[in-house]
XYZ file of N, CA and C in Angstrom:
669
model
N 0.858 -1.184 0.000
C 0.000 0.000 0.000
C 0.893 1.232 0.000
N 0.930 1.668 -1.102
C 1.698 3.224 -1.302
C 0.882 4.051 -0.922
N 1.765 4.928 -0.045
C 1.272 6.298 0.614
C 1.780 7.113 1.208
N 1.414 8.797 0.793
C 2.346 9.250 2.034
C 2.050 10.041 2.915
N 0.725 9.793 3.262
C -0.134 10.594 4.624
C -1.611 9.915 5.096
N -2.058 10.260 6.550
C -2.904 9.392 6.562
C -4.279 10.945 7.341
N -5.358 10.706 6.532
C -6.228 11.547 7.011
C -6.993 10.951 8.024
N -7.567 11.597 9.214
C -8.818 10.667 10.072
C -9.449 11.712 10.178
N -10.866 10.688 10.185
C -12.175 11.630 10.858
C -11.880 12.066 12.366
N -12.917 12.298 12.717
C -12.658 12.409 14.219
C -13.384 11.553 15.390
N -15.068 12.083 14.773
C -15.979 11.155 15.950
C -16.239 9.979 15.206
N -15.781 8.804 16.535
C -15.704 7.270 16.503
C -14.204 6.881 15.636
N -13.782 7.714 15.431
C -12.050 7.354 14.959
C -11.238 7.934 15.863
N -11.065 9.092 15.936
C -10.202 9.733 17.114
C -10.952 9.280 18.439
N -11.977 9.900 18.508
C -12.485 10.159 20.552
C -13.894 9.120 19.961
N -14.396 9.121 21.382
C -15.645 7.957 21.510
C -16.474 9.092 22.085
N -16.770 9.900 21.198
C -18.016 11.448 21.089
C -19.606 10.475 20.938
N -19.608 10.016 20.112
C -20.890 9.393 19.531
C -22.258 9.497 20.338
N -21.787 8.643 20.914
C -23.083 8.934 22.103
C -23.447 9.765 23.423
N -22.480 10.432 23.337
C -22.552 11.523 24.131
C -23.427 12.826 23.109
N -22.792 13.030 22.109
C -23.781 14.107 21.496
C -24.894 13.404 21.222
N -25.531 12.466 20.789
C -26.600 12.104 20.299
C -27.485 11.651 21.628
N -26.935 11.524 22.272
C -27.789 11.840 23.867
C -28.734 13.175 24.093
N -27.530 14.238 24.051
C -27.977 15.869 24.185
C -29.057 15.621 23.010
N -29.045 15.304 21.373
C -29.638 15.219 20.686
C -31.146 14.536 20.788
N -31.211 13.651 21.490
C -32.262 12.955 21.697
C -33.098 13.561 22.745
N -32.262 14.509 23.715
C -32.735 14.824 24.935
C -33.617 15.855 24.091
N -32.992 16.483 23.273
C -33.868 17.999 22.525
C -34.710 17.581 21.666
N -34.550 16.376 21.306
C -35.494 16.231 19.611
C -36.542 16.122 20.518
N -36.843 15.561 21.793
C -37.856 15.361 22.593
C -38.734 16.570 23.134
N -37.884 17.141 23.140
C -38.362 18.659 23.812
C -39.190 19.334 22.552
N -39.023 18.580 21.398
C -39.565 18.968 20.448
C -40.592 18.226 20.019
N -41.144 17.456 21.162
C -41.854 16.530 20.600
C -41.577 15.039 19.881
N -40.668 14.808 19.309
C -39.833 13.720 18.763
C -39.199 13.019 19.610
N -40.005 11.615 19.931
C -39.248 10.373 20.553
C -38.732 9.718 20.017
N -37.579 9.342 20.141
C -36.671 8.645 19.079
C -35.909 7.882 20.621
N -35.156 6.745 20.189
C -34.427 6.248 21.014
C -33.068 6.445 21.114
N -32.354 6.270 21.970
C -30.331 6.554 21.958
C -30.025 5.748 20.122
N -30.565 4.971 20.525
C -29.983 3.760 18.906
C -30.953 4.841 17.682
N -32.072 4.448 17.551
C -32.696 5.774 16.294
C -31.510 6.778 16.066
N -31.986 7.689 17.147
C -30.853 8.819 16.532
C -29.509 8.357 16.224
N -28.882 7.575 16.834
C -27.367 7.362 16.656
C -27.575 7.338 14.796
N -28.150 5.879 14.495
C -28.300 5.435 12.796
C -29.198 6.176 12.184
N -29.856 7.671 12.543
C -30.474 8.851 11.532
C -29.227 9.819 11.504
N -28.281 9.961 12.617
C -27.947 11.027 12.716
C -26.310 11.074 12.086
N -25.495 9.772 12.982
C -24.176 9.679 12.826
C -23.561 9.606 11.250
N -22.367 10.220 11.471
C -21.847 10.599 10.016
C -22.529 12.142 9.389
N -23.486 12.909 9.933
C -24.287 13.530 9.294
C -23.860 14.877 10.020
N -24.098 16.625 9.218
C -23.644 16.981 9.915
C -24.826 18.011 10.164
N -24.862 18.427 11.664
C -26.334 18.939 11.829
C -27.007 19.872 11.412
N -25.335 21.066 10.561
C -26.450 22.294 9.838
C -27.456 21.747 8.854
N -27.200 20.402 8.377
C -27.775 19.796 7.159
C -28.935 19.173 7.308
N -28.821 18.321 8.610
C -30.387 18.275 9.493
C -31.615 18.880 9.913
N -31.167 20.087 9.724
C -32.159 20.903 10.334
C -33.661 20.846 9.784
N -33.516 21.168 8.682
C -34.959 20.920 7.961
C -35.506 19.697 7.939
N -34.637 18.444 8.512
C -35.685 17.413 8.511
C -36.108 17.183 9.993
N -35.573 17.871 11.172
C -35.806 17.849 12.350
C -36.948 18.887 12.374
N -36.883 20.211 11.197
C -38.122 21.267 11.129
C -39.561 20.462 10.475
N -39.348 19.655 9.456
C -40.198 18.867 9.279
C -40.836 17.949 9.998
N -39.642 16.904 10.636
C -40.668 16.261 11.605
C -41.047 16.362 12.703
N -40.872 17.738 13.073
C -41.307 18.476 14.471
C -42.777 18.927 14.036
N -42.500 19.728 12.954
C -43.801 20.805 12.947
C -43.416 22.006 13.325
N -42.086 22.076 13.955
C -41.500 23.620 14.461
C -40.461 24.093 13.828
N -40.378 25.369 13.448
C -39.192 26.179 12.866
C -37.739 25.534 13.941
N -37.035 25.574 12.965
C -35.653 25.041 13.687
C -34.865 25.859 13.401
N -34.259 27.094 14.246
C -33.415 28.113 13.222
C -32.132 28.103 13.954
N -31.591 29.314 14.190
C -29.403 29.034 14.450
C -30.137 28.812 15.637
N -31.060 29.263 16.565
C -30.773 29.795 18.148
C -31.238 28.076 18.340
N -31.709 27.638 18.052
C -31.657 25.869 18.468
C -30.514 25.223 18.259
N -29.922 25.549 17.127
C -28.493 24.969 16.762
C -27.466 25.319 17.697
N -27.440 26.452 17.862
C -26.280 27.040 18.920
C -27.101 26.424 20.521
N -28.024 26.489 20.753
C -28.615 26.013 22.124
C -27.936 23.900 22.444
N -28.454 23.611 21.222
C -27.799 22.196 21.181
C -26.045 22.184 21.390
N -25.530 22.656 20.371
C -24.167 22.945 20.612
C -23.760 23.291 22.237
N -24.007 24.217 22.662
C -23.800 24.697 23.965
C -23.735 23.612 25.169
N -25.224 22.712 24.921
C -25.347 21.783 25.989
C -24.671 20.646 25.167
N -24.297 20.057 23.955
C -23.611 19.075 23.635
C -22.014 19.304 24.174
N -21.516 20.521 23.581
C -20.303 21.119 24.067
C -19.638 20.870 26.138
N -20.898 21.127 26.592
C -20.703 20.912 27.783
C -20.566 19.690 28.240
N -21.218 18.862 27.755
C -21.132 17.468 27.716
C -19.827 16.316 27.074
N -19.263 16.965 26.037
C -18.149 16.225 25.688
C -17.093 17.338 26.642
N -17.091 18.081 27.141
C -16.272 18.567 27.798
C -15.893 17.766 29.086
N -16.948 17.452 29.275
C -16.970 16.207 30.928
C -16.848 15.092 31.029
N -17.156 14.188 29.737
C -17.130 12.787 29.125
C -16.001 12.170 28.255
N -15.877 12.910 26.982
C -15.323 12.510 25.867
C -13.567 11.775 26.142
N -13.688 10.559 25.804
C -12.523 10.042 25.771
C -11.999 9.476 24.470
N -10.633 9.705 24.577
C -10.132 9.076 23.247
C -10.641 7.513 23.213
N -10.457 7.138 21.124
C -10.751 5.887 21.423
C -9.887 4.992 21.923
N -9.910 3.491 22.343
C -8.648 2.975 22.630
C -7.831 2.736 21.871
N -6.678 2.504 22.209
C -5.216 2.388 21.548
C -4.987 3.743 21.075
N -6.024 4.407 20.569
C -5.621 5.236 19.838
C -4.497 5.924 19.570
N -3.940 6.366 20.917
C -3.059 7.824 20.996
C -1.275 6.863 20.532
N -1.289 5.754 20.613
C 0.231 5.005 20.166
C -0.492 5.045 18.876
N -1.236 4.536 17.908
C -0.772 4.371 16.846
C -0.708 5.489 16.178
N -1.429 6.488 16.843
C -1.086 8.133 16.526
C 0.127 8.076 16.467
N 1.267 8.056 17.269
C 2.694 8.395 18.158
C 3.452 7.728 16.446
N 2.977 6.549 16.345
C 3.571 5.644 15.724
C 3.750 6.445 13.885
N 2.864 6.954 13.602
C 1.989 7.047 12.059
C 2.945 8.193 12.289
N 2.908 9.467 13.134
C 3.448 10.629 12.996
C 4.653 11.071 12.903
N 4.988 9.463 13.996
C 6.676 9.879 13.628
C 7.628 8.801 12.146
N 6.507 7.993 11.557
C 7.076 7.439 10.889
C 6.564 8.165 9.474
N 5.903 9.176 9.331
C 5.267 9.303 8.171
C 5.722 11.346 8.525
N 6.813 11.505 9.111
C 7.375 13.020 9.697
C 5.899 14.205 9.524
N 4.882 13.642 10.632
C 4.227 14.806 10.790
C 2.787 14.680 9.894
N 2.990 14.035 8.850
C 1.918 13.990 7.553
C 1.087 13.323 7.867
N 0.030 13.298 9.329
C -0.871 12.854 9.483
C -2.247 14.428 9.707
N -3.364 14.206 9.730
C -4.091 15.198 9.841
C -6.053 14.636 10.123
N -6.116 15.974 10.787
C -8.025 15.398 11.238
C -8.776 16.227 10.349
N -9.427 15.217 9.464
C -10.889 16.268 8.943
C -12.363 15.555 9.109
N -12.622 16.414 9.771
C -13.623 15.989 10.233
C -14.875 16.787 10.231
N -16.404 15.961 10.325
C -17.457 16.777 9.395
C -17.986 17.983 10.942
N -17.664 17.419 11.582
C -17.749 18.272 12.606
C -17.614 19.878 12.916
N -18.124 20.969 13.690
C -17.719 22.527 13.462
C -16.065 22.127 14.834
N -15.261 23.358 14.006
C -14.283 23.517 14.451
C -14.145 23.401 15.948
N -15.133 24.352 16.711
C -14.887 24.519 18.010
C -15.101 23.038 18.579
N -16.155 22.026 18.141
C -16.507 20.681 18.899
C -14.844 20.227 18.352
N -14.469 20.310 16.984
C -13.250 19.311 16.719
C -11.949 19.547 17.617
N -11.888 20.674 18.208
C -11.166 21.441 18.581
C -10.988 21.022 20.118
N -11.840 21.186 20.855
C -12.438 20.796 22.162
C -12.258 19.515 22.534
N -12.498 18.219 21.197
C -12.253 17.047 21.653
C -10.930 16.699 21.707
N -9.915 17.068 20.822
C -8.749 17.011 20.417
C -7.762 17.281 21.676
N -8.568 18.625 22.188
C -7.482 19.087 23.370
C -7.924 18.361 24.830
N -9.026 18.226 24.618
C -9.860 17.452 25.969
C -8.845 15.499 26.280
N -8.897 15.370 25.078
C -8.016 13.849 25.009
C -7.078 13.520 25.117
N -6.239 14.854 24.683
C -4.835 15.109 24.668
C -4.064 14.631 23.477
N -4.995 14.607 22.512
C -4.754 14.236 21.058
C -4.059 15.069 20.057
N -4.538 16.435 20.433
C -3.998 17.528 19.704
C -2.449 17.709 19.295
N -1.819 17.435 19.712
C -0.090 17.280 19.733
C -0.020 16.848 18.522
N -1.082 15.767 18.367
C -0.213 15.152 16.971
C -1.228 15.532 15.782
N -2.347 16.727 16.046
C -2.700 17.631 14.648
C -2.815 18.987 14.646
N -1.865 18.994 15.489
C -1.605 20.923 15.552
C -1.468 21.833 14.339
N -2.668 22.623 14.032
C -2.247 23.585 12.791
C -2.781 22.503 11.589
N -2.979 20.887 11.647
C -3.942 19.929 10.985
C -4.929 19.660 10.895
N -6.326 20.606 11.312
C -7.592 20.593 11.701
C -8.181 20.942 10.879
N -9.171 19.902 9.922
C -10.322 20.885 9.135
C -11.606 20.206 9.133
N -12.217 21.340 9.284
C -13.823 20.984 9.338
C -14.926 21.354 8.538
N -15.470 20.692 8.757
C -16.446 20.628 6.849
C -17.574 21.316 7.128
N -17.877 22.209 8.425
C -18.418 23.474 8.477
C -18.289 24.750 7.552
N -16.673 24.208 7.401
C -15.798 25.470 6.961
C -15.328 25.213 5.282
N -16.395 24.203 4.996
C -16.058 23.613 3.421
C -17.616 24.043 2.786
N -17.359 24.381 1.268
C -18.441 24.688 0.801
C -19.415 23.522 0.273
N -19.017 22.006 0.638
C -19.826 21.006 0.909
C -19.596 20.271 1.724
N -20.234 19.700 3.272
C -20.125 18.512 3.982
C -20.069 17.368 2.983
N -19.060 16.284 4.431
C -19.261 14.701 3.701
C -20.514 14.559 3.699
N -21.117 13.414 2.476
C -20.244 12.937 1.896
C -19.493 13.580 0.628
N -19.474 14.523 0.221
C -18.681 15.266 -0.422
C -17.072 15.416 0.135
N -16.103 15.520 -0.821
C -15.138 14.960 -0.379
C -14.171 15.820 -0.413
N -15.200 17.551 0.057
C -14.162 18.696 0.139
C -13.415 18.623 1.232
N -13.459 18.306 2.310
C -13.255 18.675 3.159
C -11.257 17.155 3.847
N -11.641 16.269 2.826
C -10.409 15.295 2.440
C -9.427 16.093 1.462
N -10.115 16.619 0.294
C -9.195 17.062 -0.604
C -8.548 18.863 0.120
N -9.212 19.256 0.747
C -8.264 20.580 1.915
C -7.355 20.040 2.811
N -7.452 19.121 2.949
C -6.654 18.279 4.033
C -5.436 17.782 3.298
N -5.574 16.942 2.091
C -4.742 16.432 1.269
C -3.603 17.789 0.513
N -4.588 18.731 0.676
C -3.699 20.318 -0.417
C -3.122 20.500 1.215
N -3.504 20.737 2.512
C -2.562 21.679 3.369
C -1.468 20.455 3.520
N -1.761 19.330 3.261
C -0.350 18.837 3.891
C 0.729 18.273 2.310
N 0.261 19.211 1.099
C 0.770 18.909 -0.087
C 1.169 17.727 -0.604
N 0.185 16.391 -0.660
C -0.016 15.464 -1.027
C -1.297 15.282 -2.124
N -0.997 14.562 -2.645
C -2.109 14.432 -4.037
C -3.316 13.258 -3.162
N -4.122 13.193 -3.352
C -5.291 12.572 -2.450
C -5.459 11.525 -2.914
N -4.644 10.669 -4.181
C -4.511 9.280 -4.110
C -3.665 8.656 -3.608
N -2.291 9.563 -2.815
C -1.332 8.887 -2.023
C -1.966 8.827 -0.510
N -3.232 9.233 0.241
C -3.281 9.623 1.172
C -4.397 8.317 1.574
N -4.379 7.703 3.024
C -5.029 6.979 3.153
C -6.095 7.873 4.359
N -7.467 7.081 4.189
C -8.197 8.184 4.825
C -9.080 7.102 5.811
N -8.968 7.296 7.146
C -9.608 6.563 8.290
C -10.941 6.598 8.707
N -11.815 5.643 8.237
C -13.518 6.477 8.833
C -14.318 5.365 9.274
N -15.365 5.338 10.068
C -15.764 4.418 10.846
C -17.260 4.815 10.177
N -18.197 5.674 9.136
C -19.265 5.779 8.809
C -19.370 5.605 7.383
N -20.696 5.638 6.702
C -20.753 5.106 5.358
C -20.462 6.500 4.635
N -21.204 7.822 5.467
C -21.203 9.257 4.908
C -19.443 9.250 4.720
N -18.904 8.917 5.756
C -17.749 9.520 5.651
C -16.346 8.890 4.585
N -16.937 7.668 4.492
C -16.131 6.819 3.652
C -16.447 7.277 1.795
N -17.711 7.000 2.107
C -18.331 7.683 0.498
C -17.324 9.154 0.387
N -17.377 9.932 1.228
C -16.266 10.808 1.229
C -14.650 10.726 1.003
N -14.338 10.294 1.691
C -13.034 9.215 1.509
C -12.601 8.963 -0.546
N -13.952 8.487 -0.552
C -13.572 7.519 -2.127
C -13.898 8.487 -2.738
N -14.801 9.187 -2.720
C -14.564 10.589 -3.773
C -13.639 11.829 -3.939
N -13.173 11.381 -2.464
C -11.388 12.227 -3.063
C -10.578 12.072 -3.689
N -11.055 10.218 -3.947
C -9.726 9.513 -4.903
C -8.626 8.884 -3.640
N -8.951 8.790 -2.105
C -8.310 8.125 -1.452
C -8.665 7.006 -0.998
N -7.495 6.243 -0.863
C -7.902 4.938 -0.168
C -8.338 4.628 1.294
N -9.651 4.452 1.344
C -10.061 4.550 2.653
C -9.847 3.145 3.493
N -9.707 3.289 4.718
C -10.014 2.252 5.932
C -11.311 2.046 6.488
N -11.649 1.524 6.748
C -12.757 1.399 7.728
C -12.606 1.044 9.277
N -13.028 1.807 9.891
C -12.630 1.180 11.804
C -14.307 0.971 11.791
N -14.431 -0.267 12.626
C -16.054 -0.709 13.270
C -15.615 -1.772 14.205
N -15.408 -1.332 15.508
C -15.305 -2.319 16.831
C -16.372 -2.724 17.053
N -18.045 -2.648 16.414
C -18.506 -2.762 16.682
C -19.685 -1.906 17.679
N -20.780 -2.306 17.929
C -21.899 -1.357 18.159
C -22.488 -0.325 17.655
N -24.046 0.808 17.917
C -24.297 1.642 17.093
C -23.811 2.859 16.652
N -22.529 2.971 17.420
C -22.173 4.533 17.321
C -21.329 4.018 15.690
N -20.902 2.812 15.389
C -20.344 3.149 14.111
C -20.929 1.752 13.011
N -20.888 2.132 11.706
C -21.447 1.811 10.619
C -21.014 0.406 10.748
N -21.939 -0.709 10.408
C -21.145 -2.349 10.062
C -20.150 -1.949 9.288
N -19.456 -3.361 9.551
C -18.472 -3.630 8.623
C -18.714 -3.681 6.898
N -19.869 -4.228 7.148
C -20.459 -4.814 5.293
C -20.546 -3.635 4.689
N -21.051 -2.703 5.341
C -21.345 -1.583 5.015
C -20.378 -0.479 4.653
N -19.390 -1.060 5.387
C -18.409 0.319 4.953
C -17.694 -0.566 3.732
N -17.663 -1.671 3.601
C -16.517 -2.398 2.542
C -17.639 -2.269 0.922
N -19.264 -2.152 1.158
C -19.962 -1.514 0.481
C -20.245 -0.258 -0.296
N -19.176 0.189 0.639
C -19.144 2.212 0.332
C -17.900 2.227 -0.508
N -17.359 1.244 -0.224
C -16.126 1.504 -0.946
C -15.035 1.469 -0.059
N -14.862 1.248 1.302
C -14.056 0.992 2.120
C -12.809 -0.158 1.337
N -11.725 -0.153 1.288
C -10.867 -1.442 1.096
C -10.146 -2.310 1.781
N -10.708 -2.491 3.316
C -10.607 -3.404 4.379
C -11.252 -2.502 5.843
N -11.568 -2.889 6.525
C -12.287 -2.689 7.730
C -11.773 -3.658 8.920
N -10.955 -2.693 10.069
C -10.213 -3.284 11.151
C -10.999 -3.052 12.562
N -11.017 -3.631 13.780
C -12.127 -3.609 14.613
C -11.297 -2.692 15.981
N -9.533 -2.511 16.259
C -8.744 -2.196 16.902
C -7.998 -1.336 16.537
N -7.140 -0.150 16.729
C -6.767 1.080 16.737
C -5.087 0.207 16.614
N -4.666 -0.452 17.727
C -3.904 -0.728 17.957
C -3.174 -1.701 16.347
N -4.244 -2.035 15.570
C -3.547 -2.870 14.720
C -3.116 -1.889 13.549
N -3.841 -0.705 13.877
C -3.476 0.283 12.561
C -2.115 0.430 12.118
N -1.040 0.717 12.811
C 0.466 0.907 12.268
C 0.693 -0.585 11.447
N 0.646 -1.614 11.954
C 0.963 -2.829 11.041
C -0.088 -3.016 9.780
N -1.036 -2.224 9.497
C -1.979 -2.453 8.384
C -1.369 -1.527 7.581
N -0.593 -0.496 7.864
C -0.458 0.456 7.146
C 1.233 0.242 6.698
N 1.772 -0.883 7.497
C 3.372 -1.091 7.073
C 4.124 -0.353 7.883
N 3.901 0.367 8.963
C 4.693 1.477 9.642
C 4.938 0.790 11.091
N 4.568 -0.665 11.411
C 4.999 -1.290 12.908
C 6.336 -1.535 12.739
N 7.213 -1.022 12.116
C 8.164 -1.228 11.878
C 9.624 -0.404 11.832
Protein backbone atom coordinates (compact mmCIF):
# COMPACT_ATOMS: atom_id res chain seq x y z
CA UNK A 1 0.00 0.00 0.00
CA UNK A 2 1.70 3.22 -1.30
CA UNK A 3 1.27 6.30 0.61
CA UNK A 4 2.35 9.25 2.03
CA UNK A 5 -0.13 10.59 4.62
CA UNK A 6 -2.90 9.39 6.56
CA UNK A 7 -6.23 11.55 7.01
CA UNK A 8 -8.82 10.67 10.07
CA UNK A 9 -12.18 11.63 10.86
CA UNK A 10 -12.66 12.41 14.22
CA UNK A 11 -15.98 11.15 15.95
CA UNK A 12 -15.70 7.27 16.50
CA UNK A 13 -12.05 7.35 14.96
CA UNK A 14 -10.20 9.73 17.11
CA UNK A 15 -12.48 10.16 20.55
CA UNK A 16 -15.65 7.96 21.51
CA UNK A 17 -18.02 11.45 21.09
CA UNK A 18 -20.89 9.39 19.53
CA UNK A 19 -23.08 8.93 22.10
CA UNK A 20 -22.55 11.52 24.13
CA UNK A 21 -23.78 14.11 21.50
CA UNK A 22 -26.60 12.10 20.30
CA UNK A 23 -27.79 11.84 23.87
CA UNK A 24 -27.98 15.87 24.19
CA UNK A 25 -29.64 15.22 20.69
CA UNK A 26 -32.26 12.95 21.70
CA UNK A 27 -32.74 14.82 24.94
CA UNK A 28 -33.87 18.00 22.53
CA UNK A 29 -35.49 16.23 19.61
CA UNK A 30 -37.86 15.36 22.59
CA UNK A 31 -38.36 18.66 23.81
CA UNK A 32 -39.56 18.97 20.45
CA UNK A 33 -41.85 16.53 20.60
CA UNK A 34 -39.83 13.72 18.76
CA UNK A 35 -39.25 10.37 20.55
CA UNK A 36 -36.67 8.64 19.08
CA UNK A 37 -34.43 6.25 21.01
CA UNK A 38 -30.33 6.55 21.96
CA UNK A 39 -29.98 3.76 18.91
CA UNK A 40 -32.70 5.77 16.29
CA UNK A 41 -30.85 8.82 16.53
CA UNK A 42 -27.37 7.36 16.66
CA UNK A 43 -28.30 5.44 12.80
CA UNK A 44 -30.47 8.85 11.53
CA UNK A 45 -27.95 11.03 12.72
CA UNK A 46 -24.18 9.68 12.83
CA UNK A 47 -21.85 10.60 10.02
CA UNK A 48 -24.29 13.53 9.29
CA UNK A 49 -23.64 16.98 9.91
CA UNK A 50 -26.33 18.94 11.83
CA UNK A 51 -26.45 22.29 9.84
CA UNK A 52 -27.78 19.80 7.16
CA UNK A 53 -30.39 18.27 9.49
CA UNK A 54 -32.16 20.90 10.33
CA UNK A 55 -34.96 20.92 7.96
CA UNK A 56 -35.69 17.41 8.51
CA UNK A 57 -35.81 17.85 12.35
CA UNK A 58 -38.12 21.27 11.13
CA UNK A 59 -40.20 18.87 9.28
CA UNK A 60 -40.67 16.26 11.61
CA UNK A 61 -41.31 18.48 14.47
CA UNK A 62 -43.80 20.81 12.95
CA UNK A 63 -41.50 23.62 14.46
CA UNK A 64 -39.19 26.18 12.87
CA UNK A 65 -35.65 25.04 13.69
CA UNK A 66 -33.41 28.11 13.22
CA UNK A 67 -29.40 29.03 14.45
CA UNK A 68 -30.77 29.79 18.15
CA UNK A 69 -31.66 25.87 18.47
CA UNK A 70 -28.49 24.97 16.76
CA UNK A 71 -26.28 27.04 18.92
CA UNK A 72 -28.61 26.01 22.12
CA UNK A 73 -27.80 22.20 21.18
CA UNK A 74 -24.17 22.95 20.61
CA UNK A 75 -23.80 24.70 23.97
CA UNK A 76 -25.35 21.78 25.99
CA UNK A 77 -23.61 19.08 23.64
CA UNK A 78 -20.30 21.12 24.07
CA UNK A 79 -20.70 20.91 27.78
CA UNK A 80 -21.13 17.47 27.72
CA UNK A 81 -18.15 16.23 25.69
CA UNK A 82 -16.27 18.57 27.80
CA UNK A 83 -16.97 16.21 30.93
CA UNK A 84 -17.13 12.79 29.13
CA UNK A 85 -15.32 12.51 25.87
CA UNK A 86 -12.52 10.04 25.77
CA UNK A 87 -10.13 9.08 23.25
CA UNK A 88 -10.75 5.89 21.42
CA UNK A 89 -8.65 2.97 22.63
CA UNK A 90 -5.22 2.39 21.55
CA UNK A 91 -5.62 5.24 19.84
CA UNK A 92 -3.06 7.82 21.00
CA UNK A 93 0.23 5.00 20.17
CA UNK A 94 -0.77 4.37 16.85
CA UNK A 95 -1.09 8.13 16.53
CA UNK A 96 2.69 8.40 18.16
CA UNK A 97 3.57 5.64 15.72
CA UNK A 98 1.99 7.05 12.06
CA UNK A 99 3.45 10.63 13.00
CA UNK A 100 6.68 9.88 13.63
CA UNK A 101 7.08 7.44 10.89
CA UNK A 102 5.27 9.30 8.17
CA UNK A 103 7.37 13.02 9.70
CA UNK A 104 4.23 14.81 10.79
CA UNK A 105 1.92 13.99 7.55
CA UNK A 106 -0.87 12.85 9.48
CA UNK A 107 -4.09 15.20 9.84
CA UNK A 108 -8.02 15.40 11.24
CA UNK A 109 -10.89 16.27 8.94
CA UNK A 110 -13.62 15.99 10.23
CA UNK A 111 -17.46 16.78 9.40
CA UNK A 112 -17.75 18.27 12.61
CA UNK A 113 -17.72 22.53 13.46
CA UNK A 114 -14.28 23.52 14.45
CA UNK A 115 -14.89 24.52 18.01
CA UNK A 116 -16.51 20.68 18.90
CA UNK A 117 -13.25 19.31 16.72
CA UNK A 118 -11.17 21.44 18.58
CA UNK A 119 -12.44 20.80 22.16
CA UNK A 120 -12.25 17.05 21.65
CA UNK A 121 -8.75 17.01 20.42
CA UNK A 122 -7.48 19.09 23.37
CA UNK A 123 -9.86 17.45 25.97
CA UNK A 124 -8.02 13.85 25.01
CA UNK A 125 -4.83 15.11 24.67
CA UNK A 126 -4.75 14.24 21.06
CA UNK A 127 -4.00 17.53 19.70
CA UNK A 128 -0.09 17.28 19.73
CA UNK A 129 -0.21 15.15 16.97
CA UNK A 130 -2.70 17.63 14.65
CA UNK A 131 -1.60 20.92 15.55
CA UNK A 132 -2.25 23.59 12.79
CA UNK A 133 -3.94 19.93 10.98
CA UNK A 134 -7.59 20.59 11.70
CA UNK A 135 -10.32 20.88 9.14
CA UNK A 136 -13.82 20.98 9.34
CA UNK A 137 -16.45 20.63 6.85
CA UNK A 138 -18.42 23.47 8.48
CA UNK A 139 -15.80 25.47 6.96
CA UNK A 140 -16.06 23.61 3.42
CA UNK A 141 -18.44 24.69 0.80
CA UNK A 142 -19.83 21.01 0.91
CA UNK A 143 -20.13 18.51 3.98
CA UNK A 144 -19.26 14.70 3.70
CA UNK A 145 -20.24 12.94 1.90
CA UNK A 146 -18.68 15.27 -0.42
CA UNK A 147 -15.14 14.96 -0.38
CA UNK A 148 -14.16 18.70 0.14
CA UNK A 149 -13.26 18.67 3.16
CA UNK A 150 -10.41 15.29 2.44
CA UNK A 151 -9.20 17.06 -0.60
CA UNK A 152 -8.26 20.58 1.92
CA UNK A 153 -6.65 18.28 4.03
CA UNK A 154 -4.74 16.43 1.27
CA UNK A 155 -3.70 20.32 -0.42
CA UNK A 156 -2.56 21.68 3.37
CA UNK A 157 -0.35 18.84 3.89
CA UNK A 158 0.77 18.91 -0.09
CA UNK A 159 -0.02 15.46 -1.03
CA UNK A 160 -2.11 14.43 -4.04
CA UNK A 161 -5.29 12.57 -2.45
CA UNK A 162 -4.51 9.28 -4.11
CA UNK A 163 -1.33 8.89 -2.02
CA UNK A 164 -3.28 9.62 1.17
CA UNK A 165 -5.03 6.98 3.15
CA UNK A 166 -8.20 8.18 4.82
CA UNK A 167 -9.61 6.56 8.29
CA UNK A 168 -13.52 6.48 8.83
CA UNK A 169 -15.76 4.42 10.85
CA UNK A 170 -19.26 5.78 8.81
CA UNK A 171 -20.75 5.11 5.36
CA UNK A 172 -21.20 9.26 4.91
CA UNK A 173 -17.75 9.52 5.65
CA UNK A 174 -16.13 6.82 3.65
CA UNK A 175 -18.33 7.68 0.50
CA UNK A 176 -16.27 10.81 1.23
CA UNK A 177 -13.03 9.21 1.51
CA UNK A 178 -13.57 7.52 -2.13
CA UNK A 179 -14.56 10.59 -3.77
CA UNK A 180 -11.39 12.23 -3.06
CA UNK A 181 -9.73 9.51 -4.90
CA UNK A 182 -8.31 8.12 -1.45
CA UNK A 183 -7.90 4.94 -0.17
CA UNK A 184 -10.06 4.55 2.65
CA UNK A 185 -10.01 2.25 5.93
CA UNK A 186 -12.76 1.40 7.73
CA UNK A 187 -12.63 1.18 11.80
CA UNK A 188 -16.05 -0.71 13.27
CA UNK A 189 -15.31 -2.32 16.83
CA UNK A 190 -18.51 -2.76 16.68
CA UNK A 191 -21.90 -1.36 18.16
CA UNK A 192 -24.30 1.64 17.09
CA UNK A 193 -22.17 4.53 17.32
CA UNK A 194 -20.34 3.15 14.11
CA UNK A 195 -21.45 1.81 10.62
CA UNK A 196 -21.14 -2.35 10.06
CA UNK A 197 -18.47 -3.63 8.62
CA UNK A 198 -20.46 -4.81 5.29
CA UNK A 199 -21.34 -1.58 5.01
CA UNK A 200 -18.41 0.32 4.95
CA UNK A 201 -16.52 -2.40 2.54
CA UNK A 202 -19.96 -1.51 0.48
CA UNK A 203 -19.14 2.21 0.33
CA UNK A 204 -16.13 1.50 -0.95
CA UNK A 205 -14.06 0.99 2.12
CA UNK A 206 -10.87 -1.44 1.10
CA UNK A 207 -10.61 -3.40 4.38
CA UNK A 208 -12.29 -2.69 7.73
CA UNK A 209 -10.21 -3.28 11.15
CA UNK A 210 -12.13 -3.61 14.61
CA UNK A 211 -8.74 -2.20 16.90
CA UNK A 212 -6.77 1.08 16.74
CA UNK A 213 -3.90 -0.73 17.96
CA UNK A 214 -3.55 -2.87 14.72
CA UNK A 215 -3.48 0.28 12.56
CA UNK A 216 0.47 0.91 12.27
CA UNK A 217 0.96 -2.83 11.04
CA UNK A 218 -1.98 -2.45 8.38
CA UNK A 219 -0.46 0.46 7.15
CA UNK A 220 3.37 -1.09 7.07
CA UNK A 221 4.69 1.48 9.64
CA UNK A 222 5.00 -1.29 12.91
CA UNK A 223 8.16 -1.23 11.88
Amino acid sequence: MKFQAVLFDCDGVLVDSERISTGVLRDMLRELGLSMTHDEVLRRFVGRTMKDELPWIAQASGRPIGPEWLAEFWRRRNDALRKDVQAIPNVREALRVLYQRLDGRIACASGADRHKLELQLTRTGLMEFFQGRTFSGYEMARSKPSPDVYLAAAAALGVDPAACIVIEDSVTGVTAGVAAGATVLGYSPGGPSHSPADALLASGATAVFADMARLPSLLGLDR
